[in-house]
């Protein structure tokens, strides 16, 4: 079983997610509205951290999660993630590069 610290709104996942998208045996802790201390108390042993691009992922949080294997940013941005702390622990940081490229191009053409 994997454990995930999700720094997203649970209602958004319920609204836009697909049934079965999150494996049933995974333990997901929704920590968007928690402090780093509360996040660590609830999910210090998480294997993965899933976040939206506007939420800070601090060195304190990264270093307080000894089992952390991957940080996934939902959007294209990852500037709120402490990359130095992740690199120091050799934790990959991923984003969804290019996911909005088509929409941005269409908007640009429309505005022209």
PDB file of C-alpha atoms in Angstrom:
ATOM      1  CA  UNK A   1       0.000   0.000   0.000  1.00  0.00           C
ATOM      2  CA  UNK A   2       1.241   3.466  -0.885  1.00  0.00           C
ATOM      3  CA  UNK A   3       0.617   6.635   1.058  1.00  0.00           C
ATOM      4  CA  UNK A   4       0.160  10.008  -0.624  1.00  0.00           C
ATOM      5  CA  UNK A   5       0.161  13.498   0.803  1.00  0.00           C
ATOM      6  CA  UNK A   6      -2.129  15.405  -1.556  1.00  0.00           C
ATOM      7  CA  UNK A   7      -1.900  19.177  -1.359  1.00  0.00           C
ATOM      8  CA  UNK A   8      -5.077  19.641  -3.381  1.00  0.00           C
ATOM      9  CA  UNK A   9      -8.705  20.230  -2.451  1.00  0.00           C
ATOM     10  CA  UNK A  10     -10.446  16.894  -1.906  1.00  0.00           C
ATOM     11  CA  UNK A  11     -13.669  18.289  -3.419  1.00  0.00           C
ATOM     12  CA  UNK A  12     -11.841  19.034  -6.660  1.00  0.00           C
ATOM     13  CA  UNK A  13     -10.523  15.487  -6.852  1.00  0.00           C
ATOM     14  CA  UNK A  14     -14.029  14.142  -6.223  1.00  0.00           C
ATOM     15  CA  UNK A  15     -15.523  16.423  -8.880  1.00  0.00           C
ATOM     16  CA  UNK A  16     -12.977  15.997 -11.667  1.00  0.00           C
ATOM     17  CA  UNK A  17     -11.406  12.642 -10.874  1.00  0.00           C
ATOM     18  CA  UNK A  18     -12.487   9.382 -12.396  1.00  0.00           C
ATOM     19  CA  UNK A  19     -13.797   6.473 -10.298  1.00  0.00           C
ATOM     20  CA  UNK A  20     -10.924   4.134  -9.541  1.00  0.00           C
ATOM     21  CA  UNK A  21      -8.339   6.758 -10.484  1.00  0.00           C
ATOM     22  CA  UNK A  22      -6.808   6.428  -7.027  1.00  0.00           C
ATOM     23  CA  UNK A  23      -6.171   2.770  -6.166  1.00  0.00           C
ATOM     24  CA  UNK A  24      -8.422   1.615  -3.351  1.00  0.00           C
ATOM     25  CA  UNK A  25      -5.557   0.351  -1.217  1.00  0.00           C
ATOM     26  CA  UNK A  26      -3.733   3.712  -1.266  1.00  0.00           C
ATOM     27  CA  UNK A  27      -3.884   5.920   1.803  1.00  0.00           C
ATOM     28  CA  UNK A  28      -4.441   9.530   0.706  1.00  0.00           C
ATOM     29  CA  UNK A  29      -4.061  12.387   3.183  1.00  0.00           C
ATOM     30  CA  UNK A  30      -5.503  15.674   1.924  1.00  0.00           C
ATOM     31  CA  UNK A  31      -3.329  18.385   3.457  1.00  0.00           C
ATOM     32  CA  UNK A  32      -4.060  21.517   1.443  1.00  0.00           C
ATOM     33  CA  UNK A  33      -5.462  23.437   4.407  1.00  0.00           C
ATOM     34  CA  UNK A  34      -2.902  22.178   6.936  1.00  0.00           C
ATOM     35  CA  UNK A  35       0.320  23.729   8.176  1.00  0.00           C
ATOM     36  CA  UNK A  36       3.596  21.901   7.507  1.00  0.00           C
ATOM     37  CA  UNK A  37       3.541  20.666  11.099  1.00  0.00           C
ATOM     38  CA  UNK A  38       0.045  19.218  10.647  1.00  0.00           C
ATOM     39  CA  UNK A  39       1.018  17.688   7.304  1.00  0.00           C
ATOM     40  CA  UNK A  40       4.013  15.982   8.867  1.00  0.00           C
ATOM     41  CA  UNK A  41       1.979  14.722  11.810  1.00  0.00           C
ATOM     42  CA  UNK A  42      -0.561  13.180   9.428  1.00  0.00           C
ATOM     43  CA  UNK A  43       1.675  12.010   6.594  1.00  0.00           C
ATOM     44  CA  UNK A  44       5.335  11.957   7.624  1.00  0.00           C
ATOM     45  CA  UNK A  45       5.508   8.422   6.221  1.00  0.00           C
ATOM     46  CA  UNK A  46       4.026   9.223   2.801  1.00  0.00           C
ATOM     47  CA  UNK A  47       5.682   7.753  -0.266  1.00  0.00           C
ATOM     48  CA  UNK A  48       4.474  10.440  -2.667  1.00  0.00           C
ATOM     49  CA  UNK A  49       3.557  14.105  -2.541  1.00  0.00           C
ATOM     50  CA  UNK A  50       1.029  15.468  -5.047  1.00  0.00           C
ATOM     51  CA  UNK A  51       0.555  19.224  -5.163  1.00  0.00           C
ATOM     52  CA  UNK A  52      -0.969  22.071  -7.101  1.00  0.00           C
ATOM     53  CA  UNK A  53       1.389  24.679  -8.478  1.00  0.00           C
ATOM     54  CA  UNK A  54       0.456  27.472  -6.054  1.00  0.00           C
ATOM     55  CA  UNK A  55       1.176  25.603  -2.804  1.00  0.00           C
ATOM     56  CA  UNK A  56       4.603  25.921  -1.192  1.00  0.00           C
ATOM     57  CA  UNK A  57       6.444  22.659  -0.665  1.00  0.00           C
ATOM     58  CA  UNK A  58       9.142  23.627   1.812  1.00  0.00           C
ATOM     59  CA  UNK A  59      12.463  22.029   2.686  1.00  0.00           C
ATOM     60  CA  UNK A  60      11.021  21.376   6.141  1.00  0.00           C
ATOM     61  CA  UNK A  61       8.218  19.321   4.622  1.00  0.00           C
ATOM     62  CA  UNK A  62      10.488  17.459   2.190  1.00  0.00           C
ATOM     63  CA  UNK A  63      13.093  16.680   4.852  1.00  0.00           C
ATOM     64  CA  UNK A  64      10.440  15.599   7.343  1.00  0.00           C
ATOM     65  CA  UNK A  65       9.208  12.821   5.043  1.00  0.00           C
ATOM     66  CA  UNK A  66      11.882  10.083   5.115  1.00  0.00           C
ATOM     67  CA  UNK A  67      10.032   7.708   2.758  1.00  0.00           C
ATOM     68  CA  UNK A  68       9.280  10.328   0.091  1.00  0.00           C
ATOM     69  CA  UNK A  69      10.042   8.994  -3.416  1.00  0.00           C
ATOM     70  CA  UNK A  70       8.416  11.526  -5.772  1.00  0.00           C
ATOM     71  CA  UNK A  71       6.915  15.013  -5.840  1.00  0.00           C
ATOM     72  CA  UNK A  72       4.334  15.548  -8.585  1.00  0.00           C
ATOM     73  CA  UNK A  73       3.071  19.039  -9.427  1.00  0.00           C
ATOM     74  CA  UNK A  74      -0.363  19.000 -11.032  1.00  0.00           C
ATOM     75  CA  UNK A  75       0.253  21.854 -13.462  1.00  0.00           C
ATOM     76  CA  UNK A  76       3.204  23.171 -15.399  1.00  0.00           C
ATOM     77  CA  UNK A  77       4.550  25.330 -12.570  1.00  0.00           C
ATOM     78  CA  UNK A  78       6.903  24.006  -9.924  1.00  0.00           C
ATOM     79  CA  UNK A  79       8.483  27.213  -8.611  1.00  0.00           C
ATOM     80  CA  UNK A  80       6.877  26.781  -5.161  1.00  0.00           C
ATOM     81  CA  UNK A  81       8.703  23.481  -4.598  1.00  0.00           C
ATOM     82  CA  UNK A  82      12.064  23.655  -2.845  1.00  0.00           C
ATOM     83  CA  UNK A  83      14.097  22.016  -5.591  1.00  0.00           C
ATOM     84  CA  UNK A  84      17.361  22.225  -3.641  1.00  0.00           C
ATOM     85  CA  UNK A  85      15.886  20.162  -0.807  1.00  0.00           C
ATOM     86  CA  UNK A  86      14.439  17.638  -3.253  1.00  0.00           C
ATOM     87  CA  UNK A  87      17.720  17.398  -5.185  1.00  0.00           C
ATOM     88  CA  UNK A  88      19.709  16.949  -1.974  1.00  0.00           C
ATOM     89  CA  UNK A  89      17.587  13.878  -1.216  1.00  0.00           C
ATOM     90  CA  UNK A  90      17.537  12.732  -4.873  1.00  0.00           C
ATOM     91  CA  UNK A  91      13.750  12.978  -4.992  1.00  0.00           C
ATOM     92  CA  UNK A  92      12.407  13.495  -8.528  1.00  0.00           C
ATOM     93  CA  UNK A  93      10.142  16.503  -9.027  1.00  0.00           C
ATOM     94  CA  UNK A  94       7.734  16.151 -11.936  1.00  0.00           C
ATOM     95  CA  UNK A  95       5.259  18.507 -13.535  1.00  0.00           C
ATOM     96  CA  UNK A  96       2.800  18.321 -16.423  1.00  0.00           C
ATOM     97  CA  UNK A  97       4.837  20.278 -18.957  1.00  0.00           C
ATOM     98  CA  UNK A  98       2.976  21.173 -22.113  1.00  0.00           C
ATOM     99  CA  UNK A  99      -0.477  20.217 -20.887  1.00  0.00           C
ATOM    100  CA  UNK A 100      -1.823  23.685 -21.579  1.00  0.00           C
ATOM    101  CA  UNK A 101       0.184  24.380 -24.763  1.00  0.00           C
ATOM    102  CA  UNK A 102      -2.785  23.890 -27.080  1.00  0.00           C
ATOM    103  CA  UNK A 103      -5.070  26.119 -25.045  1.00  0.00           C
ATOM    104  CA  UNK A 104      -2.417  28.842 -24.802  1.00  0.00           C
ATOM    105  CA  UNK A 105      -1.841  28.737 -28.566  1.00  0.00           C
ATOM    106  CA  UNK A 106      -5.576  28.932 -29.276  1.00  0.00           C
ATOM    107  CA  UNK A 107      -5.985  31.859 -26.890  1.00  0.00           C
ATOM    108  CA  UNK A 108      -3.059  33.677 -28.514  1.00  0.00           C
ATOM    109  CA  UNK A 109      -4.522  33.250 -32.005  1.00  0.00           C
ATOM    110  CA  UNK A 110      -7.933  34.378 -30.769  1.00  0.00           C
ATOM    111  CA  UNK A 111      -6.443  37.526 -29.209  1.00  0.00           C
ATOM    112  CA  UNK A 112      -4.535  38.370 -32.385  1.00  0.00           C
TER     113      UNK A 112
END
